[in-house]
Coordinates of N, CA, C and O in Angstrom, one line a residue:
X1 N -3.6 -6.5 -4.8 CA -2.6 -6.4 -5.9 C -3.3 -5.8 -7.2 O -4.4 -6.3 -7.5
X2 N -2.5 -4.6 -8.1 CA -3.6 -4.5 -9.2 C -3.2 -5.9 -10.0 O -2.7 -7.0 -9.7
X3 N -3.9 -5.3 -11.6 CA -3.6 -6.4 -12.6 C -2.2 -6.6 -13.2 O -2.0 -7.7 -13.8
X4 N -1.2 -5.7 -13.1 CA 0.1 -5.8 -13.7 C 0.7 -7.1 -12.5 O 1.7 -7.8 -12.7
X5 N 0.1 -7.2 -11.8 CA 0.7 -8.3 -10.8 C 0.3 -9.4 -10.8 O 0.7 -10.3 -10.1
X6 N -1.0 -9.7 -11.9 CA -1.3 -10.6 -12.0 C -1.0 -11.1 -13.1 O -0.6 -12.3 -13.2
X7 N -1.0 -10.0 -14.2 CA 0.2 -9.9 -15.5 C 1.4 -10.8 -15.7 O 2.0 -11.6 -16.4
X8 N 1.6 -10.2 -14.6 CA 3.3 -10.5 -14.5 C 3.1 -12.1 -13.5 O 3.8 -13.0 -14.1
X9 N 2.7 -12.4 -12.8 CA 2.6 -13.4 -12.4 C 2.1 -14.9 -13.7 O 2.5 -16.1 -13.9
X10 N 1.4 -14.4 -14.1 CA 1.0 -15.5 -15.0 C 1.9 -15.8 -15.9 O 1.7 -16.7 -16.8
X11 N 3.1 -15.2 -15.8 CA 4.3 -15.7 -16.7 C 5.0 -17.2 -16.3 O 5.4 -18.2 -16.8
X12 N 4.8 -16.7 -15.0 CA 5.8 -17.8 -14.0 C 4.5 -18.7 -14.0 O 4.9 -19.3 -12.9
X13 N 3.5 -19.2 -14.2 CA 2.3 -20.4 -13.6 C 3.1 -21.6 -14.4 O 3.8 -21.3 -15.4
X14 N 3.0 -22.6 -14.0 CA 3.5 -24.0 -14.6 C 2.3 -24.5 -14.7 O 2.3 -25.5 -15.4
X15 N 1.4 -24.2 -14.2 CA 0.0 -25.1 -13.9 C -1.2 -24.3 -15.2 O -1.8 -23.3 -15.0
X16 N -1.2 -24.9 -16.1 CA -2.2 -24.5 -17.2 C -3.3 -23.8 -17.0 O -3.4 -22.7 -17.4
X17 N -4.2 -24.4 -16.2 CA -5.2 -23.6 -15.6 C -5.2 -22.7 -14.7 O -6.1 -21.8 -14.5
X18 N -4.1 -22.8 -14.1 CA -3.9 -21.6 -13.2 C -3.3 -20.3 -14.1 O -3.6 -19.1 -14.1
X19 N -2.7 -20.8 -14.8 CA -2.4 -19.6 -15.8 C -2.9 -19.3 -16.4 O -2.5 -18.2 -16.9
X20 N -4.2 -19.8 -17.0 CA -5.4 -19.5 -18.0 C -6.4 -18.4 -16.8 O -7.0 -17.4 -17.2
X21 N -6.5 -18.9 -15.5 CA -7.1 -18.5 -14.3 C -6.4 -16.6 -14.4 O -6.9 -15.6 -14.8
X22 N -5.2 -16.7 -14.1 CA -4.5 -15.5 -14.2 C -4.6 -14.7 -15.4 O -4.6 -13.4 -15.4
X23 N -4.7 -15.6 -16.6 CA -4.8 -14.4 -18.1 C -6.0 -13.8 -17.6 O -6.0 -12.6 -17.7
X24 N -7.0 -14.3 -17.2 CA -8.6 -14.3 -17.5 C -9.2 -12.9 -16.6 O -10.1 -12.1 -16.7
X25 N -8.1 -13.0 -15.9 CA -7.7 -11.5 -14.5 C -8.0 -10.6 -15.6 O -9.0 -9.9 -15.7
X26 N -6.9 -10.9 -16.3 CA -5.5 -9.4 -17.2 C -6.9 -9.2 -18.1 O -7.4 -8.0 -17.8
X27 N -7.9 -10.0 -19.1 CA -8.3 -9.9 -20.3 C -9.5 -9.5 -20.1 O -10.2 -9.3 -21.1
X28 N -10.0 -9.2 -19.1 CA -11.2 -8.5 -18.5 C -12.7 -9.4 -19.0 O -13.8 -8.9 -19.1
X29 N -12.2 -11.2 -19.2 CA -13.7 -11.4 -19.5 C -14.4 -11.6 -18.0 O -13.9 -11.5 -16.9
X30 N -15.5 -11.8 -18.3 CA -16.5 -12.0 -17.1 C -16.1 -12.6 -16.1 O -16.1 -11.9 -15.0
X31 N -15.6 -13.9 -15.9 CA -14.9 -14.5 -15.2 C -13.8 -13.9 -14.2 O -13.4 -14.1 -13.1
X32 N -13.5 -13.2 -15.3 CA -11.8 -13.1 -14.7 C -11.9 -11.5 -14.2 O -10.9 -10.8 -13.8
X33 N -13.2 -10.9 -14.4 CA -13.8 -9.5 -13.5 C -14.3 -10.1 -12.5 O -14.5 -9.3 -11.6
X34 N -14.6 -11.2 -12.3 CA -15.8 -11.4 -11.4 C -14.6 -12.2 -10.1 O -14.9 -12.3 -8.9
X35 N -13.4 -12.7 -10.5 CA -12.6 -13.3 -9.5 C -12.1 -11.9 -8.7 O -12.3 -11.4 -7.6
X36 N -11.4 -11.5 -9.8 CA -10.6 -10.1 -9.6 C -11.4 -9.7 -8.5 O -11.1 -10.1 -7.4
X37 N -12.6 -8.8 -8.7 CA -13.3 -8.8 -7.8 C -13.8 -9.1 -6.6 O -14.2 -8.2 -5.9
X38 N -13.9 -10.7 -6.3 CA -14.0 -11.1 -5.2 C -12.5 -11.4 -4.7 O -12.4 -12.0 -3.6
X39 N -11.6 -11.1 -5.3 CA -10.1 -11.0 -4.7 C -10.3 -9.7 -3.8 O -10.2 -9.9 -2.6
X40 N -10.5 -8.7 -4.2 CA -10.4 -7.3 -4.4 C -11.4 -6.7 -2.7 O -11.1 -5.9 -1.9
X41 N -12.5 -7.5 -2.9 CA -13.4 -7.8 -2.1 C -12.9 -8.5 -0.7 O -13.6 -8.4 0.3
X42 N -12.2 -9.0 -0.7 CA -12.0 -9.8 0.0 C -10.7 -9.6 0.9 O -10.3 -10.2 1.9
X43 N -10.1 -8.2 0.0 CA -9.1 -7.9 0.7 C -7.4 -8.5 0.9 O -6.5 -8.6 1.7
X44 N -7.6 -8.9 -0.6 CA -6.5 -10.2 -1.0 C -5.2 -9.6 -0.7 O -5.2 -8.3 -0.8
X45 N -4.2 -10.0 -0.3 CA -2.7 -9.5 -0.1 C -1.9 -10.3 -1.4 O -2.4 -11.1 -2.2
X46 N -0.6 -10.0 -1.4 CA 0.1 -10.7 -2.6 C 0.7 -12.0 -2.0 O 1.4 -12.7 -2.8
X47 N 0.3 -12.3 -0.4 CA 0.7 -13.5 -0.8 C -0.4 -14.4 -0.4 O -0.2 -15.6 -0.3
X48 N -1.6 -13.9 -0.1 CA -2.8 -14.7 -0.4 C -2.8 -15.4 -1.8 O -3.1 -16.6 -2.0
X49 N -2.3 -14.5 -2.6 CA -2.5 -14.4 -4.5 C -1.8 -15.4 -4.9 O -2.0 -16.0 -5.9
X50 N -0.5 -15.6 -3.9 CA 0.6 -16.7 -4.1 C -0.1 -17.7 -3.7 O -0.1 -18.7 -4.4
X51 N -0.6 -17.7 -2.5 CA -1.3 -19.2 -2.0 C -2.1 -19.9 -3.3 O -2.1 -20.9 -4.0
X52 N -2.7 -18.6 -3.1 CA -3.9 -19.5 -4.4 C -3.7 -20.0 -5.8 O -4.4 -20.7 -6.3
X53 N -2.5 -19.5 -6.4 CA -1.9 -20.0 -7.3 C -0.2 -20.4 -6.8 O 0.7 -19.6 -6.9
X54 N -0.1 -21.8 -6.3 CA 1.2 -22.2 -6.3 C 1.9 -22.9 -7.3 O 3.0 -23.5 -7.0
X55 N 1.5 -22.9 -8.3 CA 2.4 -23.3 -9.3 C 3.1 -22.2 -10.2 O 4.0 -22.2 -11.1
X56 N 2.4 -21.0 -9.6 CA 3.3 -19.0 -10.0 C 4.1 -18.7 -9.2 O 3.7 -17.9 -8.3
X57 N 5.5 -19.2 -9.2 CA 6.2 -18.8 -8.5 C 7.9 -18.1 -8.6 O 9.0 -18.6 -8.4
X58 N 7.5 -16.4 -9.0 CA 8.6 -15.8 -9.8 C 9.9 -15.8 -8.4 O 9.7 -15.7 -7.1
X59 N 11.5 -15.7 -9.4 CA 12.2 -15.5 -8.6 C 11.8 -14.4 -8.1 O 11.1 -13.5 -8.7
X60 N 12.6 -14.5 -6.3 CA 12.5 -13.3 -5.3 C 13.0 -11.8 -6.7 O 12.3 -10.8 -7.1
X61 N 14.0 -12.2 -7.0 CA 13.9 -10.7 -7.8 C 13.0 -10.0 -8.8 O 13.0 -8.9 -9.3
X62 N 12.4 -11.1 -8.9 CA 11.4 -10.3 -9.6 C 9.9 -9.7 -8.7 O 9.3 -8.6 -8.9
X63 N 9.8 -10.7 -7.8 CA 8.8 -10.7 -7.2 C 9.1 -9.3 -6.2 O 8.1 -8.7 -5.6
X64 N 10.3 -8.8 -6.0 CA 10.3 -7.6 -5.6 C 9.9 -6.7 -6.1 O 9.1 -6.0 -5.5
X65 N 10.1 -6.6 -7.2 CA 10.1 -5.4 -8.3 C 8.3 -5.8 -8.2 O 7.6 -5.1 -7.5
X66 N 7.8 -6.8 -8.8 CA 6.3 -6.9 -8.7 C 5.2 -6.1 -7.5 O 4.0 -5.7 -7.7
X67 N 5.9 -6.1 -6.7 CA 4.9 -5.4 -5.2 C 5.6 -4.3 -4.8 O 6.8 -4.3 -4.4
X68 N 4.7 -2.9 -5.0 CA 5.3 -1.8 -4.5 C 5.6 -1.5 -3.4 O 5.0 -2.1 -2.5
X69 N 6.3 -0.9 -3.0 CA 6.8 0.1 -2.1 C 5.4 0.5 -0.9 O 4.4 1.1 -1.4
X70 N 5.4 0.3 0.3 CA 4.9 0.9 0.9 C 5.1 2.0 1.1 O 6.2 2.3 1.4
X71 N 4.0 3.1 1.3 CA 4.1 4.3 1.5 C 4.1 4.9 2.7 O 3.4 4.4 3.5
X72 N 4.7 5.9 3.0 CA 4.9 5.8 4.6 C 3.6 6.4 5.1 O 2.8 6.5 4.1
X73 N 3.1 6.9 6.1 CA 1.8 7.4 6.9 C 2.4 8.3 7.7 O 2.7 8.0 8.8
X74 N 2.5 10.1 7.2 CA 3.2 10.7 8.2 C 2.0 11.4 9.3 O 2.2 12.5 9.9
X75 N 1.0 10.7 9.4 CA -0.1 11.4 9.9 C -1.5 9.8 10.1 O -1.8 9.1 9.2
X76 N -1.8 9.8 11.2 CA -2.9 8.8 11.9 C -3.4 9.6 13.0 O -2.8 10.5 13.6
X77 N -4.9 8.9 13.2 CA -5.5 9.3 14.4 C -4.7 9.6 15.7 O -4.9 10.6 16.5
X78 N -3.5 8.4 15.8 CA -3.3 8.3 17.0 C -2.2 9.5 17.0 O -1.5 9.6 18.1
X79 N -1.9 10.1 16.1 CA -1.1 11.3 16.0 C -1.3 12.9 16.3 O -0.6 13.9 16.5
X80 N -3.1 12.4 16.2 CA -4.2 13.9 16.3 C -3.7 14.6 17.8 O -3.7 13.9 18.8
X81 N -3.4 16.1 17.8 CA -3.5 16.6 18.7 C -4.7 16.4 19.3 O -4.6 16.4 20.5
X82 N -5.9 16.1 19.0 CA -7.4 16.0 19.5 C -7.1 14.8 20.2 O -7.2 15.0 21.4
X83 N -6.9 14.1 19.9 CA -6.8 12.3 21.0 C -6.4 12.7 22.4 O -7.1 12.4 23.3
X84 N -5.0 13.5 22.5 CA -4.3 13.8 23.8 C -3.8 15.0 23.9 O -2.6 15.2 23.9
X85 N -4.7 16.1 23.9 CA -4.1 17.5 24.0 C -2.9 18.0 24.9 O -2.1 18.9 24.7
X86 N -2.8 17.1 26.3 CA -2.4 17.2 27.2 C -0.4 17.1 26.7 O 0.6 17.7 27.1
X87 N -0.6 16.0 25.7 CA 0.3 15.2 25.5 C 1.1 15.9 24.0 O 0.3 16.1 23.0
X88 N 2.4 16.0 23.8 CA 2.9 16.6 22.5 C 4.0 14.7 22.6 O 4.8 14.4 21.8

């Protein structure tokens, strides 16, 4: 997730620290580079992000708008003429 999602999440935290945890994302101090990072690192998804803060919990409609759009993939390996030439 970037930081606008963390942004925006930290609105909805009910949980003090968890919300101070989330500013600390947005405000770029040390801490809150160094989570981001090991989020980031780690390969976090948005609803890992939800796990880890459950007291941030925006309505589904916003939470839509919060997470983009997947992009489609009109092209993969397994698409390469090289893989199966034999094969269209």
């Amino acid at each position: 997730p970037n930081k606008k999602f963390f942004d925006t999440l930290s609105l909805f935290a009910k949980d003090e620290k968890e919300k101070a945890t989330l500013e600390s994302i947005i405000s770029g101090s040390d801490d809150g580079k160094a989570l981001y990072r090991d989020l980031v690192h780690d390969f976090a998804h948005h609803a890992d992000v939800l796990k880890k803060f459950p007291s941030a919990r925006p309505p589904v409609e916003h939470l839509i708008n919060m997470i983009p759009p997947l992009k489609p993939r009109s092209y993969s390996i397994a698409s390469s003429p090289l893989m199966h030439p034999d094969i269209i």
